[in-house]
C-alpha positions in Angstrom: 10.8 6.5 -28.5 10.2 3.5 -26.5 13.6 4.2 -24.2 12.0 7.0 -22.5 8.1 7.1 -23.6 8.4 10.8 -22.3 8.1 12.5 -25.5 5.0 15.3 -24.9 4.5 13.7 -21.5 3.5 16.0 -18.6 5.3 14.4 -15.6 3.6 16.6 -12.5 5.3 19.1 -10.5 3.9 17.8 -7.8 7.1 15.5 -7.8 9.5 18.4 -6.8 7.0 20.7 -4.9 9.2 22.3 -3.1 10.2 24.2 -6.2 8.7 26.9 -7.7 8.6 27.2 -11.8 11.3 29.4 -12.8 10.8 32.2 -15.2 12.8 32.3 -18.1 14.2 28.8 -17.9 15.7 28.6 -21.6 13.8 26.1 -23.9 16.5 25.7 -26.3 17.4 22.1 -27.5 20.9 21.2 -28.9 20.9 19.5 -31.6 24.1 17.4 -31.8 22.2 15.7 -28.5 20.5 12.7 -29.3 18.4 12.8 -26.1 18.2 16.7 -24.1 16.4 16.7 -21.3 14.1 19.9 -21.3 12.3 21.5 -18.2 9.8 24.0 -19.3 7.9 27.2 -17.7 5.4 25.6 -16.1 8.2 23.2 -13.9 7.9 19.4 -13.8 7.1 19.1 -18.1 9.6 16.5 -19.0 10.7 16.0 -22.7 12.4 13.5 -24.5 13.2 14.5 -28.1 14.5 12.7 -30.7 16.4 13.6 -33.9 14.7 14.3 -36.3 16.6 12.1 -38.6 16.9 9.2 -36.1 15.5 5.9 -36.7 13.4 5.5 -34.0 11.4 2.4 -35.3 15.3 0.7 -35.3 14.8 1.0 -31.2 14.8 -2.5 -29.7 12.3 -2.3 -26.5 13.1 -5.2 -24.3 10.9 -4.4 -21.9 7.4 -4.3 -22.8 5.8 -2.2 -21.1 8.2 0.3 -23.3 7.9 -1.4 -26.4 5.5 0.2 -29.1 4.0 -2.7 -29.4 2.9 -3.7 -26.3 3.0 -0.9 -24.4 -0.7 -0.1 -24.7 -1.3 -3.7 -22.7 1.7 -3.6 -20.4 2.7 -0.4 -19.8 2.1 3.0 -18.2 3.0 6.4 -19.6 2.2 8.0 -16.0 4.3 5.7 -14.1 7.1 5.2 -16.6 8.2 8.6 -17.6 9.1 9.0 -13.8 11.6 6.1 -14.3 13.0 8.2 -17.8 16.6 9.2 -17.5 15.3 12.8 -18.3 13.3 12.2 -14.8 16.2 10.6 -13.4 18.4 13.4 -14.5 16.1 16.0 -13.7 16.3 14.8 -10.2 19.3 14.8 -9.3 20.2 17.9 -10.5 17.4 18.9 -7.7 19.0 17.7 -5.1 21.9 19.0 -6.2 20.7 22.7 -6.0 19.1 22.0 -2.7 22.1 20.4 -0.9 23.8 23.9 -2.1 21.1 26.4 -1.2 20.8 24.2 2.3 24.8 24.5 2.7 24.2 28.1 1.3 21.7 29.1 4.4 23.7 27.3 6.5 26.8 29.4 6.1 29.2 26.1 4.8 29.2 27.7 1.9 29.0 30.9 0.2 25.4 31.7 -0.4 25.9 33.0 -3.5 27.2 30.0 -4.7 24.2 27.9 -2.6 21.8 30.1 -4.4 23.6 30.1 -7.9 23.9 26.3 -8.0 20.6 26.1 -7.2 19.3 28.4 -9.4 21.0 26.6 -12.7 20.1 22.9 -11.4 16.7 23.8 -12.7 17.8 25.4 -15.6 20.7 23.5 -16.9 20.0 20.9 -20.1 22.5 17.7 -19.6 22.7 15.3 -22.2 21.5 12.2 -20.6 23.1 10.3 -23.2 26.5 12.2 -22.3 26.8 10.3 -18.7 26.7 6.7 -20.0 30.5 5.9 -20.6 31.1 7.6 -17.3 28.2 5.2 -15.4 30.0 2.4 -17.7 33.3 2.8 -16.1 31.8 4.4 -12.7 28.6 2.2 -11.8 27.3 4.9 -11.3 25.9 8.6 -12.6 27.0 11.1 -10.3 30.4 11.5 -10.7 29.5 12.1 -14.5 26.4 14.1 -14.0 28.8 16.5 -11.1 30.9 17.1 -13.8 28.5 17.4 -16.8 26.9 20.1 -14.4 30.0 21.7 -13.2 30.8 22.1 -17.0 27.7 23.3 -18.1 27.6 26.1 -15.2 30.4 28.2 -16.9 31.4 29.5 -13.4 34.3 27.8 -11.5 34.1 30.0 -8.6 30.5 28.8 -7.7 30.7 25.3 -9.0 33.7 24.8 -7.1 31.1 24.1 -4.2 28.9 21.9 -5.6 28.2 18.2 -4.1 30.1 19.2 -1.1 30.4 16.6 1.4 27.6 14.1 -0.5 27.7 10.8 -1.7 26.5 9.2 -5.1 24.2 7.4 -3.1 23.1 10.4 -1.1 22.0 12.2 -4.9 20.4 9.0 -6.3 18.3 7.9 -3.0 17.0 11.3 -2.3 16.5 11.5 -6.1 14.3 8.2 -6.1 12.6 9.5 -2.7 11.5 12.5 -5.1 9.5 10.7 -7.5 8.9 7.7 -5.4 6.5 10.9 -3.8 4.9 10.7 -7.4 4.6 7.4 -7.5 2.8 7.3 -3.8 -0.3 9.6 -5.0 -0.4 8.0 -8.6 -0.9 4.4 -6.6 -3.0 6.2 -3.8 -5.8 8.0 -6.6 -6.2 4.8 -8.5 -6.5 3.0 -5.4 -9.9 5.1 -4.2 -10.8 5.2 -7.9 -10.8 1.5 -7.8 -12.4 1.0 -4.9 -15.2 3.5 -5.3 -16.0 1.7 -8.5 -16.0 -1.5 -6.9 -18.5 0.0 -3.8 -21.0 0.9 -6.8 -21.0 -2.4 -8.4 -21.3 -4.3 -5.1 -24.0 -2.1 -4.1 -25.9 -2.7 -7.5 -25.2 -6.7 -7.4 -26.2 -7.2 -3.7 -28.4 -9.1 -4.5 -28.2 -10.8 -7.6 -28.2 -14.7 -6.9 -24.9 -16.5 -8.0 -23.0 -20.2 -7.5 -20.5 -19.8 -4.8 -17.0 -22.1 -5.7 -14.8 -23.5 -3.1 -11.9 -25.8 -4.2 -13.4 -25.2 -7.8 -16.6 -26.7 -7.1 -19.9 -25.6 -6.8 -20.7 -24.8 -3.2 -24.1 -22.4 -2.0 -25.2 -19.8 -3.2 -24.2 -16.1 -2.6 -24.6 -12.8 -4.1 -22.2 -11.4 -6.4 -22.5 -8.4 -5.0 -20.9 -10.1 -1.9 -17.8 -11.8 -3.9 -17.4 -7.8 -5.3 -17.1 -6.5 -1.7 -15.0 -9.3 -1.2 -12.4 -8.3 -4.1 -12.5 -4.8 -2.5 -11.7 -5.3 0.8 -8.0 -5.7 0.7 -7.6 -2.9 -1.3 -8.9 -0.8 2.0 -5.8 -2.4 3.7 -4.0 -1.3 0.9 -4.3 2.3 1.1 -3.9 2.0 4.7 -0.6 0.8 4.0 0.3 3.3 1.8 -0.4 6.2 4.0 1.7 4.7 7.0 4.5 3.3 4.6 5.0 7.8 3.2 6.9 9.0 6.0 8.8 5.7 6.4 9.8 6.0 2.8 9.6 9.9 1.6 12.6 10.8 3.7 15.8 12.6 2.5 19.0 10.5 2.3 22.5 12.7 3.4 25.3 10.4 4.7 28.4 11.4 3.2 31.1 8.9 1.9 30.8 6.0 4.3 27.5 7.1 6.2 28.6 8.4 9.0 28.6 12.4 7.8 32.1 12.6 8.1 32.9 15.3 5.4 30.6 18.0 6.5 32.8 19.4 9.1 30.3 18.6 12.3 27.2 19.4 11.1 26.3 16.9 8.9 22.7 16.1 10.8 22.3 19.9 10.5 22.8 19.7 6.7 20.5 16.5 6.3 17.6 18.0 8.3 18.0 21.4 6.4 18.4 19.4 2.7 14.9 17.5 3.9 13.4 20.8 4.4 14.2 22.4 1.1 12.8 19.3 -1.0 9.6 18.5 0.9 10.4 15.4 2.3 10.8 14.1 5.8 13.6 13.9 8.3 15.3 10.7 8.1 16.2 9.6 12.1 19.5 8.1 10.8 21.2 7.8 7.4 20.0 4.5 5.3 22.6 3.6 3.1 22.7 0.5 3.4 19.0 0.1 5.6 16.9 -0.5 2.8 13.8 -1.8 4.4 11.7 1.5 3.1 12.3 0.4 0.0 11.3 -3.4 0.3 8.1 -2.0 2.0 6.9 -0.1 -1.0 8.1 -3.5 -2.9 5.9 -5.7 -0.6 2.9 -3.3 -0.7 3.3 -3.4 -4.7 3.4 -7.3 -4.6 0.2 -7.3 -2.0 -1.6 -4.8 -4.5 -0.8 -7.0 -7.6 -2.0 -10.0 -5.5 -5.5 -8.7 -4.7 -5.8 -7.6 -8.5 -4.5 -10.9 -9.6 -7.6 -12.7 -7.6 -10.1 -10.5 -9.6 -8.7 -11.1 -12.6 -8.1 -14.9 -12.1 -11.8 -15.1 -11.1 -12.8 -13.3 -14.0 -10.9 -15.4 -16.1 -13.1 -18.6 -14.7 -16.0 -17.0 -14.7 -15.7 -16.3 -18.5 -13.8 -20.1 -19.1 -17.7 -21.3 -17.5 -19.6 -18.9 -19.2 -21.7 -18.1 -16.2 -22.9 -14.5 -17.4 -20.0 -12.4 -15.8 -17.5 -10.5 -17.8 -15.5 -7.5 -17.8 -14.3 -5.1 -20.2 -14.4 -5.2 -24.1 -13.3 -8.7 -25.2 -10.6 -9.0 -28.0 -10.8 -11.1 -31.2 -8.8 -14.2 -32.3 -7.2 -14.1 -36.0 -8.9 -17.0 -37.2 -12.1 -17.9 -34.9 -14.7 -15.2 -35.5 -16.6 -16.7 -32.6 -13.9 -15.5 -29.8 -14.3 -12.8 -27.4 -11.1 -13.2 -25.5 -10.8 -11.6 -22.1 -7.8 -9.6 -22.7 -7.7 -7.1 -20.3 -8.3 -9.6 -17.3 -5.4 -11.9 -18.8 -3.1 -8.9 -18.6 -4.2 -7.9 -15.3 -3.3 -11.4 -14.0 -0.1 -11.4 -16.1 1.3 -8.4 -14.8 0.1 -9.4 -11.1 2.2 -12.8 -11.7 5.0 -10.5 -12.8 4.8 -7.7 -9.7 5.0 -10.4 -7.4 8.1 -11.7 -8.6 9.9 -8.7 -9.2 8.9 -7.8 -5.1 11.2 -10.9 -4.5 13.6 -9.5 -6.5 13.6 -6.1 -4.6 13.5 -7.7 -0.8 16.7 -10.0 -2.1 18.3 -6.1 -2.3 17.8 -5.5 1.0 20.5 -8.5 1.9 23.2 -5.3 1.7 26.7 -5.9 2.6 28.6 -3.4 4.8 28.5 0.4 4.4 27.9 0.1 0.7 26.8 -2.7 -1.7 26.8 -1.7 -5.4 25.5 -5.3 -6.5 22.3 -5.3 -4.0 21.8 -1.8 -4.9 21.8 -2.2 -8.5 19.2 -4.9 -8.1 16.8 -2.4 -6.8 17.3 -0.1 -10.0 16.8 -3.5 -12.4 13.7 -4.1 -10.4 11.9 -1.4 -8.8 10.9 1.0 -12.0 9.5 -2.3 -13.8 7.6 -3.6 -10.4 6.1 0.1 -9.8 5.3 0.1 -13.9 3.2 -3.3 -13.7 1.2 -2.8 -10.6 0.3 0.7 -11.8 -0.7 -1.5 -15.2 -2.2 -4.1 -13.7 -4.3 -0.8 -11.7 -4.9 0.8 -14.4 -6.7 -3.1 -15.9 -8.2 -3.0 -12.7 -10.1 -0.3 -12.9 -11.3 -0.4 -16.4 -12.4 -4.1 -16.2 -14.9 -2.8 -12.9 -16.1 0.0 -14.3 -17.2 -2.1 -17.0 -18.6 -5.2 -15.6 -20.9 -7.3 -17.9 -23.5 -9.1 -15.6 -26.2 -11.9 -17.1 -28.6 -12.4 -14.2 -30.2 -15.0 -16.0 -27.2 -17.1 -17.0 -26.0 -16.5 -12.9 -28.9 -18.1 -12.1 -29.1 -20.8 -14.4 -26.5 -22.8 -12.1 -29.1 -23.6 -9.7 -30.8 -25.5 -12.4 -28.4 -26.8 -13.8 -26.6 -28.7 -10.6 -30.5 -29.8 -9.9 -30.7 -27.8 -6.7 -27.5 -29.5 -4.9 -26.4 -26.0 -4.1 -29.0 -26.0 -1.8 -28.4 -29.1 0.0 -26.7 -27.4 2.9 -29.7 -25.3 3.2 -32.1 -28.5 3.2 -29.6 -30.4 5.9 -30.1 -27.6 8.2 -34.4 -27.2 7.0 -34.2 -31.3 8.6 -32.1 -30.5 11.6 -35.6 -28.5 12.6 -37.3 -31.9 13.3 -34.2 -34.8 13.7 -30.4 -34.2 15.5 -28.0 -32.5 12.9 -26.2 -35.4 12.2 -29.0 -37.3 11.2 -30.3 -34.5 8.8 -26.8 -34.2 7.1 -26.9 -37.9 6.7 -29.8 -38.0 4.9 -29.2 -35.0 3.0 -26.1 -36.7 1.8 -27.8 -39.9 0.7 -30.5 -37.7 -1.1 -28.0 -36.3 -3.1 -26.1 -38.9 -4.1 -29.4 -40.4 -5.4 -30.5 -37.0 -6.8 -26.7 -37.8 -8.7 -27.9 -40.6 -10.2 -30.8 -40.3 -11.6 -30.8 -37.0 -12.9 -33.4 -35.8 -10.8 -33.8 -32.7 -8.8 -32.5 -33.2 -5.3 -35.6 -31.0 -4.0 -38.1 -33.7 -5.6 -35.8 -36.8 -3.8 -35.4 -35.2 -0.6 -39.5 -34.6 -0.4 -39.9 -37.8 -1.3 -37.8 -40.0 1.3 -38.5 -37.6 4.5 -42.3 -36.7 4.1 -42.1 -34.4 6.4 -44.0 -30.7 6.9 -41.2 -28.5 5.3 -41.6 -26.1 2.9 -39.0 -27.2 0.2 -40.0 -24.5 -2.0 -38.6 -22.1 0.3 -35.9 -24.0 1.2 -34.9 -24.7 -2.4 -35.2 -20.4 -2.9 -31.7 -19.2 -3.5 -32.8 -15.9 -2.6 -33.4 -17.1 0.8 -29.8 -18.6 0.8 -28.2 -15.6 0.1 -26.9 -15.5 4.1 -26.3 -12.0 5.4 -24.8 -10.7 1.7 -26.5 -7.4 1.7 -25.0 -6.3 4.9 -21.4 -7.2 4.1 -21.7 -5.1 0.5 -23.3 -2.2 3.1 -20.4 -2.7 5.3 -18.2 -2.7 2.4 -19.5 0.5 0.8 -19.1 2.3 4.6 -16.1 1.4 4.3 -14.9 2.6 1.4 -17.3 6.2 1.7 -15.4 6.5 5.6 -11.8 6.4 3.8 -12.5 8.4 1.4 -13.8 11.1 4.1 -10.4 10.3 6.2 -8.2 10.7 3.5 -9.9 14.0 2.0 
């Protein structure tokens, strides 16, 4: 089952909700068809069955976020059964029946046959299998699928006005557009999950005492509550993004042959706008054939996502390499060293980051579209769109199990400052100095403490009292709490944040 990973999945009918369920649909499965696509009652249930007698464990996955394997590490059921060719199918043939009941309403074409077509796109079972030699010779599924459904329709008269006027591309972008929708609110609810989760944790850690790194040194301290609010932060942006990029991107694509509406007889724009109106989506302001920057924005957000979750994880990842009491998630065991407790989930995370980001490239090359047309830069998008949308839902999904489950050692955070004898503090004694000699001087100082404090193995606190004698109190100076800067009003800005979004976007 790994070509489709639909089988028993529920793929929401908010994809299509523009549609009611329709009663009666027939549920019955044909059983020379390897793979039927089957729309149930309650509209939007997409099935893939299988043969009984089939092989299915002969099923190469070479992607593995499909595989059975590794599916469970680099997949996502959610996300993936949208990119099924039962989804893919299943959407088409819903544009399809809305172009005709648009057309229908319109008075282009008969409305019985607007409402008939219509009608049996959401009823009709096409064998997606059944369409591949056609895309094999064709490059594409339409022209297959028209016929398929023309077929399967029993009624010439009616079918005789189906796909009137459209495009392959017009089908399969406004297609995409309808579970791209999906796709939007799947992103959008793991987004505020995430970031809720991370609002808790910085709020609890606000104050917890840790070793700031720059360059991969110890720096000063900070709280980790601080470096949490800090991994949250862009994901604000993020959602931000994704709310502006939905009616750039959710809009209806009608264009005709060479995208310039020529086929529907003067009111082409007409048939568009009423199209956009019977799926749910938006207006587009002028067709997009070959305009494909809505697409590369969703790419670029899914590459910006990946690269905020790809800092979390890579920080974990150091954090548990130093063994400085911070983990995340369960770890995972090692075949042969009963010691281990790998961090798997935040070396996926950062794996499938590292892989989003390349496949955004992949996607913006796309948009280099030649002409009216390109079949090359658009076949690019469907070899890398599905699989970029798959791992930043993945790497999401890592995301927020690894902070809901966040393994903090307050003790073993705080053991640093011991550990580096205090040097962590040495900006906070330069500037305890600067009190009673110029800056400069007190930096000079502390620097020549420290490098003696280096040497011997000493604390830097005890060599810095000794060589300046003067009336400081060291053992506040030398307080990481007191170092902690103004860390407990950037997690309190964070966590407004987060709380005034969640109101905004209610």
């Amino acid at each position: 089952m790994s070509q489709c990973d639909a089988a028993e999945t529920r793929v929401s009918s908010r994809w299509f909700n523009a549609h009611p369920p329709v009663a009666g649909t027939p549920m019955v499965a044909h059983p020379q068809r390897r793979l039927v696509t089957k729309i149930g009652m309650t509209f939007g249930v997409a099935k893939c069955m299988v043969a009984p007698n089939q092989n299915t464990g002969a099923i190469m996955a070479i992607s593995l976020a499909e595989g059975q394997i590794f599916r469970g590490l680099f997949g996502d059921s959610e996300l993936s059964v949208l990119f099924s060719d039962s989804a893919e199918v299943r959407a088409m043939l819903l544009v399809e029946g809305a172009l005709a009941s648009a057309q229908g309403k319109l008075g282009t074409i008969p409305q019985e046959s607007g409402e008939i077509i219509n009608r049996m796109a959401r009823e009709v079972l096409i064998d997606p299998g059944h369409l591949a030699a056609g895309v094999a010779r064709d490059g594409v599924v339409v022209p297959a699928l028209v016929a398929a459904f023309a077929t399967e329709m029993q009624a010439p008269e009616h079918s005789a006005y189906l796909h009137k006027g459209a495009t392959s591309q017009d089908i399969i972008d406004t297609a995409l557009v309808l579970r791209l929708r999906r796709v939007l609110d799947i992103l959008d609810t793991r987004l505020a999950g995430l970031l809720d989760t991370l609002a808790e944790q910085a709020d609890t850690y606000k104050s917890t005492p840790m070793g700031a790194r720059t360059r991969h040194q110890i720096a000063t301290p900070t709280a980790l509550g601080a470096r949490i609010a800090g991994w949250g932060a862009p994901f604000l942006r993020h959602r931000q993004r994704l709310a502006e990029l939905r009616p750039r991107l959710l809009v209806v694509s009608l264009a005709g042959a060479a995208g310039n509406l020529s086929a529907f007889e003067g009111r082409g724009l007409e048939t568009a706008d009423a199209l956009a109106e019977e799926l749910g989506l938006g207006r587009a302001e002028l067709p997009w054939h070959s305009a494909r920057d809505g697409i590369c924005e969703l790419a670029n957000l899914c590459g910006l996502i990946c690269g905020s979750l790809g800092k979390i994880a890579q920080d974990l990842l150091l954090s548990a390499q130093i063994g400085e009491g911070l983990r995340a998630g369960t770890g995972g065991g090692s075949s042969t060293m009963p010691h281990k407790d790998n961090p798997t989930g935040a070396e996926a995370m950062l794996s499938l980051a590292r892989q989003g980001q390349g496949l955004a490239a992949q996607v913006a090359g796309a948009a280099l579209h030649a002409q009216e047309r390109d079949g090359a830069a658009w076949s690019q998008e469907w070899l890398s769109l599905p699989s970029l949308i798959v791992a930043t839902g993945a790497a999401l999904r890592h995301g927020l199990e690894l902070s809901k489950f966040l393994s903090v050692e307050p003790d073993k955070l705080a053991a640093v400052f011991e550990d580096t004898k205090g040097l962590m503090m040495a900006e906070a004694a330069s500037f305890a100095l600067a009190a009673h000699m110029p800056l400069a001087d007190a930096r000079t100082l502390t620097k020549s403490a420290c490098a003696k404090a280096v040497q011997s193995g000493e604390p830097l606190r005890e060599v810095i009292a000794r060589e300046t004698m003067l009336a400081i109190d060291w053992d506040a100076v030398f307080d990481a709490q007191s170092a902690l800067g103004e860390s407990s009003a950037i997690v309190a800005r964070f966590c407004e944040a987060v709380a005034r979004q969640r109101v905004e976007s209610a």
